[in-house]
C-alpha positions as MATLAB code, in Angstrom:
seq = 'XXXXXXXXXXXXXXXXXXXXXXXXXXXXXXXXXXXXXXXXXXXXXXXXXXXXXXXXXXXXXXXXXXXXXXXXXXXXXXXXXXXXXXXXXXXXXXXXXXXXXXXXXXXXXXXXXXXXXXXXXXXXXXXXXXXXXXXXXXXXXXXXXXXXXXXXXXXXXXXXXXXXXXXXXXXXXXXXXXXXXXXXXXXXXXXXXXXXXXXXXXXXXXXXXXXXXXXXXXXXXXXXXXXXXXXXXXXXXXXXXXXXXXXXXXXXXXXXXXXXXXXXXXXXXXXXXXXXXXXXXXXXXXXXXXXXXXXXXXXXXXXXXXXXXXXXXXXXXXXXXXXXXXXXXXXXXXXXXXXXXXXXXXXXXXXXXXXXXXXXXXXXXXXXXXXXXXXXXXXXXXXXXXXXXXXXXXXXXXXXXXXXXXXXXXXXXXXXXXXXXXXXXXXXXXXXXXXXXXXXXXXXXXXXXXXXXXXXXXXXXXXXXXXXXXXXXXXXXXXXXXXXXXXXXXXXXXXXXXXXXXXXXXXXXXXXXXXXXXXXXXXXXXXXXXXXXXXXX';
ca = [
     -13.326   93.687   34.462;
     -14.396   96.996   33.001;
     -11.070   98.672   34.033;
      -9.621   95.515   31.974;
     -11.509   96.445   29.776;
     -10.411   99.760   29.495;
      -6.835   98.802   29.073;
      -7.878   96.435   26.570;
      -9.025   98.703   23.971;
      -6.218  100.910   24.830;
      -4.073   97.712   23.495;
      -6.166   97.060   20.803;
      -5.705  100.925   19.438;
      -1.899  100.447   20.049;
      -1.934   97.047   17.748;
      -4.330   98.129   15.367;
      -2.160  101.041   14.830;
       0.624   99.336   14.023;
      -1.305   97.371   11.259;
      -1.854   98.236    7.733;
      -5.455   98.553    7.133;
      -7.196   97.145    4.321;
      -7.174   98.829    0.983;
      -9.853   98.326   -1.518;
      -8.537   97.589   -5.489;
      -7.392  100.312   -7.392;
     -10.752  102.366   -8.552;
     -11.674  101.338  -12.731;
     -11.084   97.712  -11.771;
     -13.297   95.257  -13.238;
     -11.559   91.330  -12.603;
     -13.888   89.450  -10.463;
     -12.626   88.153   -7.445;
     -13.774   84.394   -5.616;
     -15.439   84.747   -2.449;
     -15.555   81.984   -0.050;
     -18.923   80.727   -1.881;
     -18.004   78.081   -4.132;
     -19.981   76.408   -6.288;
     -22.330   73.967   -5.514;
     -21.469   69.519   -5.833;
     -24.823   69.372   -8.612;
     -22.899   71.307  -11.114;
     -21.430   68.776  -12.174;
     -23.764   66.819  -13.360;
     -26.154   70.210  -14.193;
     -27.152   70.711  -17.862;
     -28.985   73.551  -19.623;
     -32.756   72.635  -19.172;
     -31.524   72.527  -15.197;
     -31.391   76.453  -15.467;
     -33.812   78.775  -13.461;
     -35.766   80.957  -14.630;
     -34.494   84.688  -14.615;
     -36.863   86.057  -12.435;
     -36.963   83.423   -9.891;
     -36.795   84.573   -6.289;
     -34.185   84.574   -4.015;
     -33.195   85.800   -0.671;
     -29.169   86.131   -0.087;
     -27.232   87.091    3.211;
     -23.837   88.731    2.000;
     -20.965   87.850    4.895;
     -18.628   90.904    5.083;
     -15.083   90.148    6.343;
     -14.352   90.805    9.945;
     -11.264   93.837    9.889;
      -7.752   93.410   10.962;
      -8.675   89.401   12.202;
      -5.180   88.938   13.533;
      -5.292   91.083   15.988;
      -9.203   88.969   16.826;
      -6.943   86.259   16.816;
      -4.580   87.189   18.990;
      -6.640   88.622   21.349;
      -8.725   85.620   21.973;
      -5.259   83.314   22.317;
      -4.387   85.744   24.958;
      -7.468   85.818   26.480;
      -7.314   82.437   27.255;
      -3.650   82.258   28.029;
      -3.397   82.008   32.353;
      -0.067   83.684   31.659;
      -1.321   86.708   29.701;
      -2.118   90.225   30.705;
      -5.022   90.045   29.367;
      -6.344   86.491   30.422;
      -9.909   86.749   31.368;
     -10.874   89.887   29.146;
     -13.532   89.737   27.170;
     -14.923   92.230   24.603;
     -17.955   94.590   24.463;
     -20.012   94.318   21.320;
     -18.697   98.518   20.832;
     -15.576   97.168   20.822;
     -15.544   94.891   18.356;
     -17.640   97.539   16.152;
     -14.968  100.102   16.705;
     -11.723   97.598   16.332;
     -13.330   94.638   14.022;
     -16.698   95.371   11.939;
     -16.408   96.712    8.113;
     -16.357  100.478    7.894;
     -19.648  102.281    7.038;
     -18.199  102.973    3.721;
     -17.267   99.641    3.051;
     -20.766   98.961    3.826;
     -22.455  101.046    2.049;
     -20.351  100.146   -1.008;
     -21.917   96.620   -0.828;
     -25.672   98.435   -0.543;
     -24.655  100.264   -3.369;
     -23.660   97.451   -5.847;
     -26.581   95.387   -4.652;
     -29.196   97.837   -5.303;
     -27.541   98.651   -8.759;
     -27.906   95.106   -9.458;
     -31.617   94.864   -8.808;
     -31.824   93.957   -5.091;
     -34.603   95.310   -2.947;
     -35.612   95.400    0.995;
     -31.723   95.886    1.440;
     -30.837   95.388    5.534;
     -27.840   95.802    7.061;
     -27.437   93.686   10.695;
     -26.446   96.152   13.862;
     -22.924   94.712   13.993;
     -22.387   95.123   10.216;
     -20.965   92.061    9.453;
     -23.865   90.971    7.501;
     -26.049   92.183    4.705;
     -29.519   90.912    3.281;
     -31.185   91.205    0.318;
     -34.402   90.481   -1.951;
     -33.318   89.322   -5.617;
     -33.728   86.606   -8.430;
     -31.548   84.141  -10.005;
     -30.966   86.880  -12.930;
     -29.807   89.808  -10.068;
     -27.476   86.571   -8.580;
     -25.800   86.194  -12.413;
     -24.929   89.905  -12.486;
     -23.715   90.994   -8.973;
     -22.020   87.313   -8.412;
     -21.303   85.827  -11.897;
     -22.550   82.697  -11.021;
     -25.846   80.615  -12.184;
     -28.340   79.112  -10.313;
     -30.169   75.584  -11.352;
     -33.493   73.861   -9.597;
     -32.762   70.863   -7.934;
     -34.137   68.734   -4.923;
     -33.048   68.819   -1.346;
     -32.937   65.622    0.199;
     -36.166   65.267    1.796;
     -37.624   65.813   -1.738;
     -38.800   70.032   -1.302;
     -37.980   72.171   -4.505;
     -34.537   73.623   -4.241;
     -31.831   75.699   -5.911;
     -28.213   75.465   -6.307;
     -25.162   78.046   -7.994;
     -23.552   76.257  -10.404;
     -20.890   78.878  -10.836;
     -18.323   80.235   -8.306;
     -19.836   83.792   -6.589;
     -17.372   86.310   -7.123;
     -17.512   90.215   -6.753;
     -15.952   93.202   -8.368;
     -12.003   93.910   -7.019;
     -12.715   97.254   -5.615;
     -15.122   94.889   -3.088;
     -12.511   91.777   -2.514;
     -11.639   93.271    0.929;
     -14.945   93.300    1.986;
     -17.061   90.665    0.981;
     -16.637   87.356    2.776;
     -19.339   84.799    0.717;
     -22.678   85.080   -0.461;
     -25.008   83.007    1.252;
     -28.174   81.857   -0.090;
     -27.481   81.124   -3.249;
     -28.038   77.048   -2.477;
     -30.780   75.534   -0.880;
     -29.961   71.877   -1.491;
     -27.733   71.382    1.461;
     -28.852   72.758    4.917;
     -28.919   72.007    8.838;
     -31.193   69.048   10.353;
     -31.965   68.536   13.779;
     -30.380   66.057   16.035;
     -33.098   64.216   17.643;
     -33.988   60.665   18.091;
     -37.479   58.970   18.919;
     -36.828   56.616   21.946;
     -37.519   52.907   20.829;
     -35.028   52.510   17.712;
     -31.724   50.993   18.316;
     -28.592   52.220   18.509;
     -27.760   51.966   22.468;
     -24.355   51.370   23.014;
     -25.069   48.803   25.926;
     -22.562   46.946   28.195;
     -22.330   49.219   30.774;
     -23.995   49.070   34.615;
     -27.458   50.123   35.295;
     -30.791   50.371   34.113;
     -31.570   52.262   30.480;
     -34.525   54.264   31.127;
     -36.078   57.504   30.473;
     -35.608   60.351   32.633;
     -37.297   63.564   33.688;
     -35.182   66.421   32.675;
     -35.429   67.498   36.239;
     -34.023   64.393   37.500;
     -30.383   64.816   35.103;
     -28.266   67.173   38.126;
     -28.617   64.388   40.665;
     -27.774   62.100   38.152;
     -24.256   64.287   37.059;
     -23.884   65.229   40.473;
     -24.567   68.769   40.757;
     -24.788   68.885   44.565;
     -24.611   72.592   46.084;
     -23.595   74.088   42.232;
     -25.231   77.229   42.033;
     -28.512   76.779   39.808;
     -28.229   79.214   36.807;
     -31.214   81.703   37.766;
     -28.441   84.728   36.994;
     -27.854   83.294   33.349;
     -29.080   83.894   30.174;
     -28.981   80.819   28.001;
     -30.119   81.105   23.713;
     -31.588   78.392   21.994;
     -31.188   78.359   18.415;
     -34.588   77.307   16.789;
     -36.334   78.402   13.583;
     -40.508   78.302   12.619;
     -43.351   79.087   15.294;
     -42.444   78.806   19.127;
     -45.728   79.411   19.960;
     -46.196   75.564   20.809;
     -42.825   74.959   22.550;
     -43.562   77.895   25.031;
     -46.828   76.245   25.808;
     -45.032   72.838   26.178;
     -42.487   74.644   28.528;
     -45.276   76.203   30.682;
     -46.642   72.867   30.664;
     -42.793   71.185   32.013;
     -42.473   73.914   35.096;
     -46.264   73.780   36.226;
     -46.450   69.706   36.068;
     -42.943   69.855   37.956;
     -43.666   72.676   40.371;
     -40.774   75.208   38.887;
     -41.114   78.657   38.938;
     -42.247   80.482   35.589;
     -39.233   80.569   32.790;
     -38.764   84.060   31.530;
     -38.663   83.562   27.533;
     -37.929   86.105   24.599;
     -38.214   85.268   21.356;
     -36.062   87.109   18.638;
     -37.059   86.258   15.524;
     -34.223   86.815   13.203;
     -35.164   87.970    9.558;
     -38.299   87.381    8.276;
     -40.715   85.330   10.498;
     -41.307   81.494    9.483;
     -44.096   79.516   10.351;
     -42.287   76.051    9.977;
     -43.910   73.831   13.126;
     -41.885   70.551   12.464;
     -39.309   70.775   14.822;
     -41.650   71.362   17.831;
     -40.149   68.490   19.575;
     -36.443   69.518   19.072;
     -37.097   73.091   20.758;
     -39.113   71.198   23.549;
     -36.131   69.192   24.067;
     -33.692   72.186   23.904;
     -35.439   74.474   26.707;
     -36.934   71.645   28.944;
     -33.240   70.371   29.823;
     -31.828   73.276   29.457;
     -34.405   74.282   32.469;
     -34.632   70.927   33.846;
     -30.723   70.329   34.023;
     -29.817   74.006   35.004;
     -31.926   74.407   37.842;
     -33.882   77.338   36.452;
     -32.585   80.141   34.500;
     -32.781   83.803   34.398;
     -33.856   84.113   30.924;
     -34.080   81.434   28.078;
     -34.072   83.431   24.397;
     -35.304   81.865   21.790;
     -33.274   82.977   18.632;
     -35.458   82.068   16.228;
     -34.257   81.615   12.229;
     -36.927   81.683    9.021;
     -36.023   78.044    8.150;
     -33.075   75.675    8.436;
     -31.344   76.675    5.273;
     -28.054   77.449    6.100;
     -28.149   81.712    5.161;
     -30.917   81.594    7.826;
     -29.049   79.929   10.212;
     -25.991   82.665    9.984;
     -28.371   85.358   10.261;
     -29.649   84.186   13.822;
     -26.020   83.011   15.005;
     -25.385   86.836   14.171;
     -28.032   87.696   16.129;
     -27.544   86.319   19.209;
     -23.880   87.339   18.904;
     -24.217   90.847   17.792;
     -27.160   91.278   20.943;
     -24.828   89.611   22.759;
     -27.437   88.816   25.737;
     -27.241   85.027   26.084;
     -23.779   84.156   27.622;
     -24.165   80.419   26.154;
     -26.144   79.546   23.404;
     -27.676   76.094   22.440;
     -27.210   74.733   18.840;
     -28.892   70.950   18.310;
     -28.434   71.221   14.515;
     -25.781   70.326   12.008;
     -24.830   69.304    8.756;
     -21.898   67.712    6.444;
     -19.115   69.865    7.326;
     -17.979   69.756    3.393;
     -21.121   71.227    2.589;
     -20.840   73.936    4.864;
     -17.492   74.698    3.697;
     -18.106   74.907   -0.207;
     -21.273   77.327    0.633;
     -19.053   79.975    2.440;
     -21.391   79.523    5.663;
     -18.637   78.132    6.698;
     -16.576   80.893    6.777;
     -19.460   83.150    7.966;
     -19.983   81.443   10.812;
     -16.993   80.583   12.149;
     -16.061   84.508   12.424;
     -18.958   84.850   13.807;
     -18.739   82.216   16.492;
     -15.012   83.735   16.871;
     -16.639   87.327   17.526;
     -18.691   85.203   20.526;
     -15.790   83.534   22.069;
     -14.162   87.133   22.404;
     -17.716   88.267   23.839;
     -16.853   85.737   26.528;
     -20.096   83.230   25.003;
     -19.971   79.638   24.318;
     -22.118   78.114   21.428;
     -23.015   74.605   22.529;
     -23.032   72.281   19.530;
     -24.802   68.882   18.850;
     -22.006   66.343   17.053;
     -24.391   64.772   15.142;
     -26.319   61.488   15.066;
     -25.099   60.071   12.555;
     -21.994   58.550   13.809;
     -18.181   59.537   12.553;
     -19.551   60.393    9.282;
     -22.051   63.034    8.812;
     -21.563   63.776    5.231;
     -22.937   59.549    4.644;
     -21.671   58.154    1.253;
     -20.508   61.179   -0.248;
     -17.774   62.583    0.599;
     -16.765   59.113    2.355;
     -14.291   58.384    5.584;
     -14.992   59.906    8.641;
     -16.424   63.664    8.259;
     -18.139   65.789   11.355;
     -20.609   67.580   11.732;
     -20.866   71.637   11.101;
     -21.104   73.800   13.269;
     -19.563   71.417   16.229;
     -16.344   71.199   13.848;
     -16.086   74.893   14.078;
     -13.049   75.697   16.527;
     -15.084   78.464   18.030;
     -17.638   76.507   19.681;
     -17.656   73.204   22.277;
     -18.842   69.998   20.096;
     -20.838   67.534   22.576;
     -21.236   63.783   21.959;
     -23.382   61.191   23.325;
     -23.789   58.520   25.474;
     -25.854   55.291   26.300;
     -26.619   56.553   30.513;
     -27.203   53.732   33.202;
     -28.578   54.646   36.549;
     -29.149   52.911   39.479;
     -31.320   53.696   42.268;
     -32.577   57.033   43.027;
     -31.573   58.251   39.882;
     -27.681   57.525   40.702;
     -24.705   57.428   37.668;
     -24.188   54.048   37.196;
     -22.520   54.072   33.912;
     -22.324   55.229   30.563;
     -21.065   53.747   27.071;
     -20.297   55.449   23.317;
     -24.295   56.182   21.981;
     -23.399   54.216   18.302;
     -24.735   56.717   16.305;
     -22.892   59.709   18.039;
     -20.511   61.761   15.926;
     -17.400   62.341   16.218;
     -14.218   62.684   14.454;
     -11.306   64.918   12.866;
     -12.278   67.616   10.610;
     -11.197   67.448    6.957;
     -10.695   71.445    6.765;
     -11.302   73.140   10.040;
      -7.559   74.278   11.777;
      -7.174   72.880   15.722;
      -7.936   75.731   18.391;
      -4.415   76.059   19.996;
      -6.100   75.086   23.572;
      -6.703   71.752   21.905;
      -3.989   69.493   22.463;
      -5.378   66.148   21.821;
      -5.816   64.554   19.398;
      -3.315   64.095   15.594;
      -3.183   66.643   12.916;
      -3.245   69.967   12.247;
      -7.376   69.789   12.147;
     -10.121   70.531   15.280;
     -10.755   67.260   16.856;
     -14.500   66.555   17.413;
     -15.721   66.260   20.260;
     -14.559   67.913   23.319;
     -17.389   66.319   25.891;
     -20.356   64.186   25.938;
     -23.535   63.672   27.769;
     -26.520   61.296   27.943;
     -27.758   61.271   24.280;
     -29.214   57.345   23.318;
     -32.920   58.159   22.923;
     -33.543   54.842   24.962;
     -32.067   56.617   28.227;
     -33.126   60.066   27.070;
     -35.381   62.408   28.178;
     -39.109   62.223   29.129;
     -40.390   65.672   27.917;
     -43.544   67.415   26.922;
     -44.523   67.324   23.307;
     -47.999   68.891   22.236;
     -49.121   68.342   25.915;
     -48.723   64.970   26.111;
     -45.359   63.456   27.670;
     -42.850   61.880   24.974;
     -39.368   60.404   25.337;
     -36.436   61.672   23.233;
     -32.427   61.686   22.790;
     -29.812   62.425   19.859;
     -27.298   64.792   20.788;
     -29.791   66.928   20.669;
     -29.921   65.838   24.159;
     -26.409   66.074   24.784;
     -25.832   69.627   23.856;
     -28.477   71.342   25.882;
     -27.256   69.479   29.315;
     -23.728   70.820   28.346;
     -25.645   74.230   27.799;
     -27.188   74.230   31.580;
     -24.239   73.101   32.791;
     -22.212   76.147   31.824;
     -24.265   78.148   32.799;
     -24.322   76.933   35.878;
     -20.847   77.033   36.405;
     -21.221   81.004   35.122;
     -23.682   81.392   37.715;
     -21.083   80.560   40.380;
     -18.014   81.849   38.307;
     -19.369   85.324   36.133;
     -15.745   85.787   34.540;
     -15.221   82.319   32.776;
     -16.302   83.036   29.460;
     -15.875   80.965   26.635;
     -16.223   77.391   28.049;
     -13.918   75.541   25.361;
      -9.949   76.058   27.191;
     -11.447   75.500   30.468;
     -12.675   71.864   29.704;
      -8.823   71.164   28.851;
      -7.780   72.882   31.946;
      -9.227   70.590   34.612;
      -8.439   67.052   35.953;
      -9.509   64.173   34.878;
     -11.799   63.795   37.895;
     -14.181   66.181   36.590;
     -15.256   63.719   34.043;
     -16.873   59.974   33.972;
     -14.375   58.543   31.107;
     -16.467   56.713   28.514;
     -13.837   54.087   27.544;
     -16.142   51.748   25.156;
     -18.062   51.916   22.413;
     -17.758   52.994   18.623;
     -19.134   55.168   16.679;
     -18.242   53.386   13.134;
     -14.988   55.357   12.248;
     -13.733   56.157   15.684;
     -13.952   54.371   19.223;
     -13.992   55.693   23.147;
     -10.586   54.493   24.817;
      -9.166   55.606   28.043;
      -8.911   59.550   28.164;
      -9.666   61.493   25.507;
     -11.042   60.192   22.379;
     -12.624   61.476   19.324;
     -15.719   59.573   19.860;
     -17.013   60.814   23.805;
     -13.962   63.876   24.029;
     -13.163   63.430   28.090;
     -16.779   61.947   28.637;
     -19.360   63.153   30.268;
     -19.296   65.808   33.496;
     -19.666   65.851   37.241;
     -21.287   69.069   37.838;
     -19.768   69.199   41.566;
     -16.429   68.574   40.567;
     -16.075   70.615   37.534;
     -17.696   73.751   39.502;
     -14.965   72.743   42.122;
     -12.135   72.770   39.626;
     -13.017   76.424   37.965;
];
């Protein structure tokens, strides 16, 4: 692979060379330009007494656009094209520094005009694609020309919104992406369910229980797949881990497993949120549980849930580029994320890890076929499973039978699950209608009533969503990296195989969409038999 390598970038100098590069607007220019950051639903409806203060704080994360993205482009296509040259190849985070990432001048352009405008504790990320800054809604007006009001998020906490596209000078078009951080009222949730409320999808074989994350590779059929002790898997999380490591401790030693090596990498400033405890508990204990042990489990851990925070540890774990699949059991409206511009941060970022050879494993929701609820109406995924960078899991109502056998599975009702309204369909994707990614691709146990049986603040608890699902796609990855290093990015493969790597969910709905024979928007191909995918690869 490294001589592949070699010829890669070789190629890469050869296209690159070929290309234009980017030239910045002619100096003296003053228009503004739109970034991808548009302004916020609430302005509509915003008045003058809705206006913050000017010296309220803020902290923003400025996206800078990935360089000559064609050639990204084309380079992952071919990478997963069996009848390329370069099928298989993966980059090193150098190389996409070298070949991809904004010049240091273009960088320190964007320092430059944030400091003027009043910014402090400036930081640039290692793989320069991101930059972070200190301000207040008055520094916001004058480097982005937009306004920012209070509002409410909708649990109630204090929030702020831009009322006002951002925009930036010309001379900085070619660089800057969007400005994240100037809303507050829309951000990621969790995807987890308490065991006990309804929402099964019933009528299949079996009994609907809880099981013991250990028990989840007999019940998917692992058999003699290699356990993932030569992986390392991320887990996307945000607050103070210090009670899910204990709770993880707690998992191995009451199930006689060896010690899990953990790192946590807390990315920007440290947060002390302890609410979603039971979500990262759920994350690592299946991940462990369903993997058979793994050689490290990172904890990339964000400052909240807002969605700047978020893109700041997705960059992380991309630009470290340790973890070669990474756990995300969060999501929100995929609208929202769109008129933010975290959106388009993201996904270039989740692009960057697909050409890294990762695979971000993504929660569809629980919330059925439309995340966004009322508003915007019809069916709407989930961000970031919509992304086309990433593998969007679904759920599933699990029967077993004795001795923890598969006995069936059915559409989990409140799984999401349906065609996005704005992302573009992956060209390995071939299901589906439309021009748009189809959500979801797979789907795994996720009904909390046949969930898992983890431990929550010591004491055992029993939990689904698909926050479930995603983690046991997660561990089974990485097993199937453990016993084939050179897969890479998961997402082409799952269209690759037969149909006998998967138990077809064929009933069940979701609201907006329903599980047929074969693919559907609802389950994707269903859930997988470890054996026989790891047999397929």
């Amino acid at each position: 692979m490294q001589t592949k390598i070699s010829m890669l970038c070789l190629a890469l100098g050869a296209a690159l060379g070929s290309m234009a590069m980017p030239v910045q607007a002619a100096a003296g220019g003053n228009a503004w330009v739109a970034t991808a950051t548009h302004a916020h639903a609430l302005a509509a409806t915003a008045s003058a007494k809705d206006l913050a203060e000017p010296g309220m704080p803020i902290h923003i994360d400025v996206a800078l656009k990935l360089q000559n993205r064609a050639v990204l482009d084309a380079f992952i296509a071919d990478a997963h094209n069996p009848h390329s040259s370069t099928y298989g190849a993966t980059l090193l985070p150098q190389d996409v520094a070298a070949n991809f990432a904004p010049s240091d001048a273009q960088v320190q352009a964007v320092v430059d005009y944030l400091a003027k405008a009043g910014f402090t504790h400036i930081t640039v990320a290692p793989n320069r694609l991101m930059v972070s800054a200190d301000g207040t809604a008055a520094g916001a007006q004058t480097a982005f020309a937009t306004r920012l009001i209070h509002a409410h998020d909708s649990e109630g906490h204090a929030a702020y919104a831009n009322i006002d596209d951002a925009k930036v000078p010309a001379a900085l078009a070619g660089t800057v992406l969007s400005v994240l951080g100037l809303q507050t009222v829309s951000h990621a949730h969790t995807m987890i369910r308490t065991a006990g409320k309804p929402g099964s999808g019933g009528g299949g074989a079996g009994t609907i229980t809880g099981h013991n994350p250990t028990t989840f590779p007999t019940i998917y059929n692992a058999g003699g797949t290699p356990t993932a002790s030569t992986v390392t898997v991320g887990i996307i999380s945000d607050g103070d881990m210090t009670q899910p490591l204990n709770d993880l401790a707690s998992f191995t030693s009451r199930n006689g497993l060896p010690a899990v090596n953990t790192q946590v990498v807390v990315a920007g400033p440290a947060g002390t949120d302890t609410s979603g405890t039971a979500e990262w508990d759920l994350d690592s204990q299946d991940i462990v549980g369903m993997s058979g042990g793994v050689g490290k489990l990172i904890f990339y851990t964000a400052t909240s849930l807002s969605n700047s925070a978020l893109t700041t540890a997705y960059n992380r774990a991309v630009s470290d580029n340790q973890a070669r699949v990474i756990n995300v059991s969060l999501g929100e409206c995929e609208t929202y994320a769109y008129q933010d511009g975290s959106m388009a941060a993201d996904d270039q970022i989740f692009a960057v890890a697909v050409a890294q050879g990762q695979t971000f494993s993504v929660s569809t929701g629980d919330d059925g076929s439309n995340e966004c609820g009322g508003s915007p109406r019809g069916t709407t995924p989930s961000y970031p499973a919509s992304s086309p960078y990433v593998v969007a899991v679904s759920g599933t109502t699990l029967g077993t039978g004795s001795n923890n056998s598969w006995a069936s599975e059915t559409l989990w009702s409140k799984a999401g699950g349906s065609p996005s309204t704005v992302e573009p369909k992956p060209s390995w994707q071939t299901q589906g209608g439309g021009s748009t990614r189809d959500v979801a691709d797979v789907a795994f146990d996720a009904d909390p009533n046949s969930g898992a049986v983890i431990i929550v603040n010591g004491s055992n608890a029993q939990y689904g969503g698909t926050s479930l699902s995603a983690p046991l796609f997660a561990a089974t990855w990485a097993r199937m990296l453990a016993g084939h290093a050179s897969l890479g990015f998961a997402g082409p493969h799952l269209y690759q195989v037969p149909s006998s790597v998967y138990h077809d969910v064929t009933s069940g709905s979701n609201g907006g969409e329903s599980a047929g024979t074969g693919w559907d928007y609802a389950s994707g191909f269903g859930s997988i038999i470890v054996g026989n995918l790891n047999a397929s690869l």
